[in-house]
Tab-separated table of C-alpha atoms and ligand atoms in Angstrom:
chain	number	residue	atom	x	y	z
A	70	MET	CA	-4.300	-16.835	1.570
A	71	THR	CA	-2.589	-19.757	3.236
A	72	ARG	CA	-1.495	-21.198	-0.081
A	73	LEU	CA	-0.051	-17.822	-1.112
A	74	ALA	CA	1.860	-17.517	2.145
A	75	LEU	CA	3.236	-21.019	1.822
A	76	ALA	CA	4.235	-20.464	-1.787
A	77	VAL	CA	6.130	-17.325	-0.830
A	78	GLY	CA	7.829	-19.295	1.918
A	79	VAL	CA	9.030	-21.920	-0.552
A	80	VAL	CA	10.402	-19.293	-2.944
A	81	LEU	CA	12.190	-17.489	-0.114
A	82	THR	CA	13.723	-20.677	1.212
A	83	LEU	CA	15.146	-21.470	-2.202
A	84	ALA	CA	16.337	-17.921	-2.795
A	85	ALA	CA	17.655	-17.299	0.720
A	86	PRO	CA	20.694	-15.136	-0.144
A	87	ALA	CA	18.655	-12.582	-2.116
A	88	HIS	CA	15.849	-11.494	0.181
A	89	ALA	CA	13.943	-8.992	-1.882
A	90	ASP	CA	11.924	-6.246	-0.290
A	91	ASN	CA	9.613	-5.652	-3.238
A	92	PRO	CA	6.739	-6.256	-3.330
A	93	ILE	CA	5.934	-4.453	-0.088
A	94	VAL	CA	3.433	-7.031	1.177
A	95	GLN	CA	3.878	-10.786	0.825
A	96	HIS	CA	0.914	-12.288	2.716
A	97	VAL	CA	-1.945	-10.871	0.616
A	98	TYR	CA	-2.206	-9.523	-2.900
A	99	THR	CA	-2.391	-5.735	-3.043
A	100	ALA	CA	-3.093	-3.343	-5.932
A	101	ASP	CA	-3.579	0.304	-6.841
A	102	PRO	CA	-1.253	2.043	-4.337
A	103	ALA	CA	-2.139	5.459	-2.913
A	104	PRO	CA	0.492	6.793	-0.471
A	105	LEU	CA	-0.191	9.622	1.999
A	106	VAL	CA	2.457	11.243	4.209
A	107	HIS	CA	1.191	12.252	7.658
A	108	ASN	CA	3.049	12.970	10.924
A	109	GLY	CA	6.327	11.290	9.972
A	110	ARG	CA	4.804	8.151	8.495
A	111	VAL	CA	3.733	7.189	5.023
A	112	TYR	CA	0.304	5.571	4.953
A	113	LEU	CA	-0.300	3.325	1.990
A	114	TYR	CA	-3.888	2.744	0.868
A	115	THR	CA	-4.349	-0.201	-1.468
A	116	GLY	CA	-6.902	-2.428	-3.031
A	117	HIS	CA	-6.891	-6.153	-2.350
A	118	ASP	CA	-6.995	-8.800	-5.063
A	119	GLU	CA	-8.583	-11.999	-3.771
A	120	ASP	CA	-6.438	-15.142	-3.959
A	121	GLY	CA	-6.879	-16.996	-7.223
A	122	SER	CA	-8.799	-14.142	-8.882
A	123	THR	CA	-9.516	-14.392	-12.575
A	124	TRP	CA	-11.037	-10.909	-12.712
A	125	PHE	CA	-10.665	-7.685	-10.673
A	126	THR	CA	-12.512	-9.421	-7.828
A	127	MET	CA	-11.998	-6.878	-5.071
A	128	LYS	CA	-14.121	-6.575	-1.929
A	129	ASP	CA	-12.108	-4.465	0.477
A	130	TRP	CA	-9.287	-1.967	0.774
A	131	ARG	CA	-6.193	-2.224	2.976
A	132	VAL	CA	-3.976	0.217	4.889
A	133	TRP	CA	-0.253	-0.131	5.584
A	134	SER	CA	2.212	2.335	7.066
A	135	SER	CA	5.940	2.839	7.417
A	136	ALA	CA	8.378	5.257	9.027
A	137	ASP	CA	11.318	4.015	6.946
A	138	MET	CA	10.001	2.783	3.558
A	139	VAL	CA	11.287	-0.751	4.216
A	140	ASN	CA	9.310	-2.050	7.217
A	141	TRP	CA	5.536	-1.874	6.669
A	142	THR	CA	2.885	-2.193	9.385
A	143	ASP	CA	-0.306	-4.021	8.454
A	144	HIS	CA	-3.361	-2.053	9.630
A	145	GLY	CA	-5.846	-4.523	8.197
A	146	SER	CA	-8.972	-3.612	6.272
A	147	PRO	CA	-10.662	-0.478	7.650
A	148	MET	CA	-12.968	-0.019	4.641
A	149	SER	CA	-14.807	-2.470	2.398
A	150	LEU	CA	-17.789	-2.698	0.054
A	151	ASN	CA	-19.901	-3.202	3.209
A	152	THR	CA	-18.970	0.340	4.325
A	153	PHE	CA	-21.139	1.644	1.481
A	154	SER	CA	-24.679	0.241	1.708
A	155	TRP	CA	-25.311	1.339	-1.870
A	156	ALA	CA	-22.232	-0.442	-3.294
A	157	LYS	CA	-22.595	-3.680	-5.210
A	158	GLN	CA	-19.054	-4.680	-6.214
A	159	ASP	CA	-15.584	-3.643	-7.399
A	160	ALA	CA	-13.561	-2.072	-4.579
A	161	TRP	CA	-11.157	-0.556	-7.070
A	162	ALA	CA	-8.493	2.168	-7.118
A	163	GLY	CA	-8.862	5.095	-4.682
A	164	GLN	CA	-6.870	7.734	-2.841
A	165	ALA	CA	-6.978	9.152	0.705
A	166	VAL	CA	-6.187	12.700	1.773
A	167	GLU	CA	-6.115	14.552	5.101
A	168	ARG	CA	-7.878	17.852	5.736
A	169	ASN	CA	-8.482	19.549	9.093
A	170	GLY	CA	-7.684	16.375	11.025
A	171	LYS	CA	-10.033	14.140	9.061
A	172	PHE	CA	-9.068	11.549	6.483
A	173	TYR	CA	-11.121	11.249	3.302
A	174	TRP	CA	-10.780	8.133	1.162
A	175	TYR	CA	-12.253	8.443	-2.347
A	176	VAL	CA	-13.012	5.133	-4.045
A	177	PRO	CA	-14.826	3.848	-7.119
A	178	VAL	CA	-17.473	1.159	-6.673
A	179	VAL	CA	-20.238	-0.196	-8.855
A	180	THR	CA	-23.616	0.841	-7.438
A	181	LYS	CA	-26.606	-1.425	-6.788
A	182	ALA	CA	-28.910	1.188	-8.287
A	183	THR	CA	-27.256	1.719	-11.658
A	184	GLY	CA	-24.761	-1.121	-12.098
A	185	ARG	CA	-22.243	1.555	-13.077
A	186	PRO	CA	-19.194	2.827	-11.199
A	187	ALA	CA	-19.591	5.866	-8.972
A	188	ILE	CA	-17.186	7.615	-6.597
A	189	GLY	CA	-17.847	7.187	-2.864
A	190	VAL	CA	-16.010	8.792	0.032
A	191	GLY	CA	-15.111	7.235	3.367
A	192	VAL	CA	-14.168	9.429	6.324
A	193	SER	CA	-12.241	8.761	9.519
A	194	ASP	CA	-10.538	10.633	12.360
A	195	SER	CA	-7.499	8.382	11.925
A	196	PRO	CA	-5.379	7.539	8.864
A	197	THR	CA	-5.866	3.866	9.724
A	198	GLY	CA	-9.639	4.108	10.121
A	199	PRO	CA	-12.137	2.699	10.668
A	200	PHE	CA	-13.739	4.608	7.799
A	201	ARG	CA	-17.481	5.234	7.532
A	202	ASP	CA	-19.525	6.291	4.533
A	203	ALA	CA	-19.411	10.113	4.634
A	204	LEU	CA	-22.574	10.618	2.588
A	205	GLY	CA	-24.675	7.440	2.447
A	206	ARG	CA	-24.674	7.838	-1.338
A	207	PRO	CA	-22.129	8.423	-4.110
A	208	LEU	CA	-20.304	11.751	-4.126
A	209	VAL	CA	-20.359	11.851	-7.905
A	210	GLU	CA	-21.351	9.440	-10.653
A	211	ASN	CA	-20.618	9.352	-14.348
A	212	GLY	CA	-19.907	5.650	-14.804
A	213	GLU	CA	-16.126	6.048	-14.541
A	214	ILE	CA	-13.424	4.999	-12.063
A	215	ASP	CA	-10.118	5.785	-10.345
A	216	PRO	CA	-10.406	9.011	-8.293
A	217	THR	CA	-7.346	11.076	-7.352
A	218	VAL	CA	-7.543	14.134	-5.105
A	219	MET	CA	-5.344	17.226	-4.872
A	220	ILE	CA	-5.636	20.179	-2.466
A	221	ASP	CA	-4.037	23.239	-4.042
A	222	ASP	CA	-1.998	25.788	-2.058
A	223	ASN	CA	-4.972	28.170	-2.012
A	224	GLY	CA	-7.136	25.510	-0.362
A	225	GLN	CA	-9.173	24.615	-3.444
A	226	ALA	CA	-9.435	20.824	-3.697
A	227	TYR	CA	-9.947	18.948	-6.940
A	228	LEU	CA	-11.181	15.405	-7.519
A	229	TYR	CA	-10.103	13.947	-10.859
A	230	TRP	CA	-11.065	10.538	-12.198
A	231	GLY	CA	-11.918	8.595	-15.298
A	232	ASN	CA	-11.599	5.790	-17.807
A	233	PRO	CA	-12.056	6.308	-20.735
A	234	ASN	CA	-12.459	10.049	-20.102
A	235	LEU	CA	-10.713	12.289	-17.581
A	236	SER	CA	-12.952	14.589	-15.534
A	237	TYR	CA	-12.780	16.704	-12.415
A	238	VAL	CA	-14.934	18.524	-9.902
A	239	ARG	CA	-14.002	21.334	-7.511
A	240	LEU	CA	-14.497	19.946	-4.013
A	241	ASN	CA	-15.851	22.213	-1.299
A	242	THR	CA	-13.818	22.600	1.898
A	243	ASP	CA	-15.967	19.913	3.566
A	244	MET	CA	-14.375	17.506	1.030
A	245	ILE	CA	-17.694	15.647	0.640
A	246	SER	CA	-19.516	17.991	-1.719
A	247	TYR	CA	-18.558	19.957	-4.801
A	248	SER	CA	-19.405	23.185	-6.562
A	249	GLY	CA	-20.171	23.511	-10.234
A	250	GLY	CA	-20.556	20.583	-12.571
A	251	ILE	CA	-18.350	17.784	-13.781
A	252	THR	CA	-15.760	19.199	-16.194
A	253	ARG	CA	-14.166	16.961	-18.774
A	254	ILE	CA	-10.464	17.552	-19.479
A	255	PRO	CA	-9.850	17.565	-23.249
A	256	LEU	CA	-7.812	14.460	-24.056
A	257	THR	CA	-5.568	15.858	-26.774
A	258	THR	CA	-2.469	14.131	-28.104
A	259	ALA	CA	-0.420	17.204	-27.113
A	260	GLY	CA	-1.651	16.790	-23.577
A	261	PHE	CA	-1.641	13.032	-23.185
A	262	GLY	CA	0.453	11.516	-26.000
A	263	THR	CA	-0.525	9.605	-29.097
A	264	ARG	CA	-1.963	6.088	-29.076
A	265	THR	CA	-1.941	4.180	-32.321
A	266	GLY	CA	-4.285	1.399	-33.370
A	267	ASP	CA	-7.383	2.476	-31.417
A	268	ALA	CA	-9.545	5.035	-33.176
A	269	ASN	CA	-11.734	5.385	-30.085
A	270	ARG	CA	-8.819	6.318	-27.849
A	271	PRO	CA	-6.382	8.570	-29.703
A	272	THR	CA	-4.350	9.503	-26.614
A	273	LEU	CA	-2.269	7.368	-24.279
A	274	TYR	CA	-4.435	8.220	-21.249
A	275	GLU	CA	-6.091	5.036	-20.008
A	276	GLU	CA	-6.895	5.283	-16.276
A	277	GLY	CA	-5.443	5.641	-12.777
A	278	PRO	CA	-4.601	9.371	-12.690
A	279	TRP	CA	-2.395	10.605	-9.832
A	280	VAL	CA	-2.508	14.404	-9.720
A	281	TYR	CA	-0.246	16.456	-7.472
A	282	LYS	CA	1.611	19.759	-7.317
A	283	ARG	CA	5.350	20.118	-6.752
A	284	ASN	CA	7.416	23.303	-6.926
A	285	GLY	CA	4.573	25.139	-8.640
A	286	LEU	CA	4.150	22.505	-11.368
A	287	TYR	CA	1.077	20.272	-11.615
A	288	TYR	CA	1.678	16.620	-12.490
A	289	ASN	CA	-0.768	14.014	-13.781
A	290	VAL	CA	0.864	10.583	-13.692
A	291	PHE	CA	-1.382	7.922	-15.221
A	292	ALA	CA	-1.692	4.400	-16.572
A	293	ALA	CA	-1.118	4.678	-20.319
A	294	LYS	CA	-2.275	2.543	-23.222
A	295	CYS	CA	-3.937	-0.793	-22.839
A	296	CYS	CA	-2.986	-3.528	-22.580
A	297	SER	CA	-0.377	-3.956	-21.160
A	298	GLU	CA	-0.220	-0.558	-19.534
A	299	PHE	CA	2.824	1.575	-18.857
A	300	ILE	CA	3.018	4.655	-16.645
A	301	ALA	CA	3.242	8.048	-18.336
A	302	TYR	CA	2.802	11.644	-17.208
A	303	SER	CA	1.777	15.112	-18.220
A	304	THR	CA	2.391	18.471	-16.574
A	305	SER	CA	0.481	21.720	-16.446
A	306	PRO	CA	0.955	25.254	-15.105
A	307	GLY	CA	-2.465	25.009	-13.410
A	308	PRO	CA	-4.754	22.396	-11.834
A	309	THR	CA	-7.106	22.275	-14.813
A	310	GLY	CA	-4.613	22.435	-17.666
A	311	PRO	CA	-3.467	22.946	-20.281
A	312	TRP	CA	-1.624	19.630	-19.970
A	313	THR	CA	1.540	18.761	-21.868
A	314	TYR	CA	2.568	15.155	-22.395
A	315	ARG	CA	6.002	14.460	-20.862
A	316	GLY	CA	6.625	10.777	-21.614
A	317	THR	CA	7.232	7.522	-19.778
A	318	VAL	CA	7.654	7.155	-16.014
A	319	MET	CA	7.697	3.342	-15.891
A	320	PRO	CA	7.802	1.108	-18.974
A	321	THR	CA	5.539	-1.923	-19.348
A	322	GLN	CA	7.071	-4.428	-16.941
A	323	GLY	CA	6.174	-6.939	-14.269
A	324	SER	CA	3.579	-9.611	-15.215
A	325	SER	CA	0.478	-7.481	-14.696
A	326	PHE	CA	-1.331	-5.923	-17.645
A	327	THR	CA	-2.401	-3.000	-15.467
A	328	ASN	CA	-0.210	-0.672	-13.474
A	329	HIS	CA	-1.130	2.182	-11.160
A	330	PRO	CA	0.987	5.132	-9.951
A	331	GLY	CA	1.313	6.863	-6.586
A	332	ILE	CA	4.015	9.431	-5.772
A	333	VAL	CA	5.095	11.121	-2.538
A	334	ASP	CA	8.072	12.921	-1.048
A	335	PHE	CA	9.069	11.457	2.350
A	336	LYS	CA	12.009	12.279	4.648
A	337	GLY	CA	13.819	14.179	1.882
A	338	SER	CA	13.422	11.692	-0.964
A	339	SER	CA	10.863	10.968	-3.668
A	340	TYR	CA	9.117	7.609	-4.037
A	341	PHE	CA	7.153	5.998	-6.837
A	342	PHE	CA	4.598	3.306	-5.936
A	343	TYR	CA	3.186	0.899	-8.528
A	344	HIS	CA	1.932	-2.658	-8.798
A	345	ASN	CA	2.972	-5.814	-10.629
A	346	GLY	CA	2.432	-9.563	-10.512
A	347	ALA	CA	5.651	-10.433	-8.694
A	348	LEU	CA	4.417	-12.776	-5.951
A	349	PRO	CA	3.980	-16.515	-6.508
A	350	GLY	CA	0.589	-16.953	-8.173
A	351	GLY	CA	0.763	-13.310	-9.197
A	352	GLY	CA	-0.546	-11.867	-12.453
A	353	GLY	CA	-3.004	-9.389	-13.867
A	354	PHE	CA	-5.667	-10.155	-11.260
A	355	THR	CA	-3.353	-11.107	-8.380
A	356	ARG	CA	-1.176	-8.038	-8.079
A	357	SER	CA	1.284	-6.669	-5.548
A	358	VAL	CA	2.282	-3.127	-4.670
A	359	ALA	CA	5.953	-2.150	-4.817
A	360	VAL	CA	7.988	1.048	-4.407
A	361	GLU	CA	11.112	2.658	-5.878
A	362	LYS	CA	13.083	5.713	-4.801
A	363	PHE	CA	13.811	8.304	-7.506
A	364	SER	CA	15.095	11.857	-7.967
A	365	TYR	CA	13.398	14.463	-10.121
A	366	ASN	CA	15.577	15.943	-12.847
A	367	ALA	CA	16.669	19.549	-12.269
A	368	ASP	CA	13.891	20.822	-14.554
A	369	GLY	CA	11.218	18.927	-12.609
A	370	THR	CA	10.820	16.139	-15.137
A	371	ILE	CA	10.548	12.559	-13.868
A	372	PRO	CA	13.244	10.042	-14.868
A	373	THR	CA	12.353	6.614	-16.216
A	374	ILE	CA	11.895	4.284	-13.252
A	375	ASN	CA	12.262	0.508	-13.534
A	376	MET	CA	10.747	-2.164	-11.295
A	377	THR	CA	13.211	-3.811	-8.897
A	378	THR	CA	12.996	-6.581	-6.326
A	379	THR	CA	15.237	-4.717	-3.891
A	380	GLY	CA	13.156	-1.533	-3.538
A	381	PRO	CA	14.469	1.600	-1.856
A	382	PRO	CA	17.119	1.824	0.852
A	383	ALA	CA	15.854	2.440	4.370
A	384	ALA	CA	14.878	6.062	5.013
A	385	ASP	CA	15.356	5.569	8.758
A	386	THR	CA	16.365	3.032	11.379
A	387	LEU	CA	13.927	1.020	13.503
A	388	ASN	CA	14.194	1.264	17.308
A	389	PRO	CA	14.099	-2.242	18.867
A	390	TYR	CA	13.979	-0.849	22.412
A	391	VAL	CA	10.374	0.283	22.087
A	392	ARG	CA	7.412	-2.011	21.459
A	393	GLN	CA	7.296	-2.994	17.798
A	394	GLU	CA	4.235	-4.592	16.288
A	395	ALA	CA	4.853	-8.091	14.933
A	396	GLU	CA	2.964	-7.009	11.818
A	397	THR	CA	5.710	-4.447	11.043
A	398	ILE	CA	7.522	-6.448	8.405
A	399	ALA	CA	10.106	-5.968	5.652
A	400	TRP	CA	9.575	-9.512	4.399
A	401	GLY	CA	7.357	-12.227	5.801
A	402	SER	CA	7.653	-15.862	4.813
A	403	GLY	CA	4.730	-18.211	5.392
A	404	ILE	CA	2.925	-15.981	7.889
A	405	GLU	CA	-0.443	-14.263	7.768
A	406	THR	CA	-2.029	-11.512	9.858
A	407	GLU	CA	-5.367	-11.146	11.626
A	408	ALA	CA	-7.107	-8.768	14.045
A	409	ALA	CA	-5.728	-9.157	17.597
A	410	SER	CA	-7.951	-9.207	20.688
A	411	GLU	CA	-5.568	-6.688	22.305
A	412	GLY	CA	-6.084	-4.249	19.401
A	413	GLY	CA	-4.370	-3.825	16.046
A	414	MET	CA	-3.186	-6.921	14.236
A	415	ASN	CA	-1.114	-9.967	15.142
A	416	VAL	CA	0.994	-12.307	13.070
A	417	GLY	CA	-0.599	-15.740	12.966
A	418	PHE	CA	-0.973	-19.010	11.089
A	419	ILE	CA	2.701	-19.620	11.854
A	420	ASN	CA	4.234	-22.930	10.840
A	421	ASN	CA	7.662	-24.360	11.624
A	422	GLY	CA	10.323	-22.457	9.645
A	423	ASP	CA	8.234	-19.376	8.898
A	424	TYR	CA	9.955	-16.100	9.584
A	425	ILE	CA	9.763	-12.312	9.607
A	426	LYS	CA	12.556	-10.024	8.429
A	427	VAL	CA	12.755	-6.529	9.954
A	428	LYS	CA	15.258	-4.214	8.270
A	429	ASN	CA	17.736	-1.688	9.587
A	430	VAL	CA	17.237	-2.315	13.300
A	431	ALA	CA	19.391	0.034	15.424
A	432	PHE	CA	20.680	-2.165	18.276
A	433	GLY	CA	23.348	0.412	19.155
A	434	GLY	CA	25.504	-0.677	22.125
A	435	GLY	CA	23.870	-4.088	22.304
A	436	ALA	CA	20.638	-5.854	23.196
A	437	THR	CA	20.623	-8.216	26.162
A	438	THR	CA	16.999	-9.345	26.378
A	439	PHE	CA	14.156	-10.085	23.961
A	440	SER	CA	10.483	-10.077	24.886
A	441	ALA	CA	7.595	-11.276	22.762
A	442	ARG	CA	3.841	-11.116	23.252
A	443	VAL	CA	2.571	-14.556	22.269
A	444	ALA	CA	-0.514	-16.764	22.371
A	445	SER	CA	-0.799	-20.477	21.602
A	446	THR	CA	-2.720	-23.682	22.207
A	447	VAL	CA	0.397	-25.851	21.985
A	448	ALA	CA	3.613	-25.932	24.008
A	449	GLY	CA	7.190	-26.390	22.858
A	450	SER	CA	7.510	-23.778	20.085
A	451	SER	CA	10.016	-20.948	20.072
A	452	VAL	CA	10.915	-17.608	18.581
A	453	GLU	CA	14.486	-17.670	17.306
A	454	VAL	CA	16.222	-14.293	17.163
A	455	ARG	CA	18.684	-14.319	14.271
A	456	THR	CA	20.814	-12.042	12.102
A	457	GLY	CA	22.319	-12.555	8.651
A	458	GLY	CA	19.326	-14.521	7.371
A	459	PRO	CA	16.434	-16.683	8.591
A	460	ASN	CA	18.957	-19.433	9.340
A	461	GLY	CA	21.766	-17.019	10.241
A	462	THR	CA	23.538	-16.412	13.541
A	463	LEU	CA	21.362	-17.292	16.530
A	464	ALA	CA	21.268	-14.436	19.055
A	465	GLY	CA	18.713	-16.029	21.373
A	466	ARG	CA	15.653	-18.216	21.614
A	467	CYS	CA	12.431	-17.649	23.551
A	468	THR	CA	10.229	-20.628	24.368
A	469	VAL	CA	6.479	-20.179	23.838
A	470	PRO	CA	4.141	-21.964	26.266
A	471	ASN	CA	0.575	-23.109	25.759
A	472	THR	CA	-1.339	-19.982	26.848
A	473	GLY	CA	-4.734	-21.635	26.548
A	474	GLY	CA	-5.943	-19.878	23.416
A	475	TRP	CA	-4.879	-18.238	20.166
A	476	GLN	CA	-5.851	-14.856	21.612
A	477	ASN	CA	-4.801	-15.525	25.260
A	478	TRP	CA	-1.706	-13.360	25.396
A	479	THR	CA	1.367	-13.632	27.597
A	480	THR	CA	4.820	-12.045	27.426
A	481	VAL	CA	7.882	-14.323	27.231
A	482	SER	CA	11.483	-13.112	27.614
A	483	CYS	CA	14.929	-14.566	27.001
A	484	GLY	CA	18.563	-13.456	26.883
A	485	VAL	CA	20.181	-12.440	23.584
A	486	SER	CA	23.784	-11.708	22.586
A	487	GLY	CA	25.707	-10.358	19.612
A	488	LEU	CA	23.083	-7.787	18.637
A	489	THR	CA	24.977	-4.511	18.212
A	490	GLY	CA	25.039	-1.739	15.637
A	491	THR	CA	22.390	-1.567	12.914
A	492	GLN	CA	21.424	-4.809	11.223
A	493	ASP	CA	18.505	-6.704	9.762
A	494	LEU	CA	16.642	-8.852	12.283
A	495	TYR	CA	15.103	-12.217	11.540
A	496	LEU	CA	12.468	-13.712	13.847
A	497	ARG	CA	12.285	-17.369	12.855
A	498	PHE	CA	9.565	-19.576	14.296
A	499	SER	CA	10.225	-23.214	15.158
A	500	GLY	CA	8.297	-26.091	16.673
A	501	GLY	CA	6.279	-29.122	15.680
A	502	SER	CA	3.669	-29.536	12.965
A	503	GLY	CA	0.553	-27.410	12.576
A	504	TYR	CA	0.157	-23.847	13.723
A	505	LEU	CA	2.633	-22.938	16.469
A	506	PHE	CA	1.587	-19.631	18.066
A	507	ASN	CA	0.547	-16.048	17.369
A	508	LEU	CA	2.837	-13.038	17.849
A	509	ASN	CA	1.397	-9.616	18.716
A	510	TRP	CA	4.504	-7.521	19.452
A	511	TRP	CA	8.168	-7.708	20.452
A	512	GLN	CA	10.748	-5.523	22.198
A	513	PHE	CA	14.447	-5.735	23.106
A	514	GLY	CA	16.100	-4.548	26.324
A	515	GLY	CA	19.715	-3.490	26.764
A	516	ALA	CA	22.089	-0.678	25.852
A	517	ARG	CA	20.664	1.706	23.261
B	65	FUB	O1	-7.817	-2.558	-9.588
B	65	FUB	C1	-8.918	-2.425	-10.453
B	65	FUB	C2	-8.591	-1.487	-11.572
B	65	FUB	O2	-7.465	-1.957	-12.285
B	65	FUB	C3	-8.200	-0.108	-11.129
B	65	FUB	O3	-9.298	0.693	-10.783
B	65	FUB	C4	-7.451	0.354	-12.311
B	65	FUB	O4	-6.662	1.490	-12.074
B	65	FUB	C5	-6.628	-0.878	-12.626
B	65	FUB	O5	-5.472	-0.940	-11.817
């Protein structure tokens, strides 16, 4: 992880004028995005590719959230293979959904008993977990992967999944059992497009279905063809078909031979999540989740969406006059995160010159003070408050003392000037060699 963070730092230093915001997370590899909108935030459930992976070596899942689509809060890893006592390996692509105040996270894992993938379900009272095994056994098993869940307007929920087939069950309202058997969706070329050169797989459907309903139309967006995959979609007048192939959503792009779709509407716009190999060291087994904004065509069809390094514009501003978690980040260079003794996460493993970019910060009439919650075992480091870039205009500097431990927290404050209107904020960390300090949260004071 450290090497990845450092590598990103080097790239960002060299490419300072063009600070990209895709991929969404820079300090760990992420894959298989599954967004969920809840109470004014979008929660993003992902897998986690281990550093240096040469296979889909995945042991835990991660949760991130945002109120603006540009600054993402790291909620750590509230579910892992260890959550499921019956799971052996492969914490692969899942999806979470809310029902009656509970959050259900459907995931594929290979079981100890059979050595084949099965679908498990984690449950939590919070979108950020912790999640526990809802059943103590798989919900359903047919040796296939990649569950997606959709609750129809009439309350009937469906769980779809599969590679090489595509199947579904009708979930009961408890969301952890189902009625009837496993039904296989006919993979016809009319429904899922035509693949050439593979007699065993005549349609484009490969894996990673993302099923949802919008304006009365049912969509199945999926990873198509292998390999490399592209993202395609089909639509249907009902939840179980008949499906009609509609074409490409995202062409094959981005240095990863898999891709994986996730789509939501949030604050009046539509967003397409996917993954690629864009980070330093990135590739087919070291992937990163990214997002693009798009608009449906008038007839409900989805336009072709290309990968970008800029990502979507901010859907909202960020209020600097309330406590903001340090792990709410548009772009982080060199840093990592870890669980904080005060709860949540903190930014840590900070070296001289590392920084955090926070986008679209609404300073309004002007900030006059900056406070930061810090912990350190060395004295003489500081948090530099800057705009215009990590080495841009200096608005203020807070000195960080030796607090006697990496989780011994104290709040430091300093004066700042020149912070008015809405701008991107850079917190740059400076000091000697080695790790400098940890940062749990920050907050400005002044005229809103
Ligand atoms: O991340 C592991 C697997 O790769 C997923 O389950 C598939 O969708 C593909 O992205």
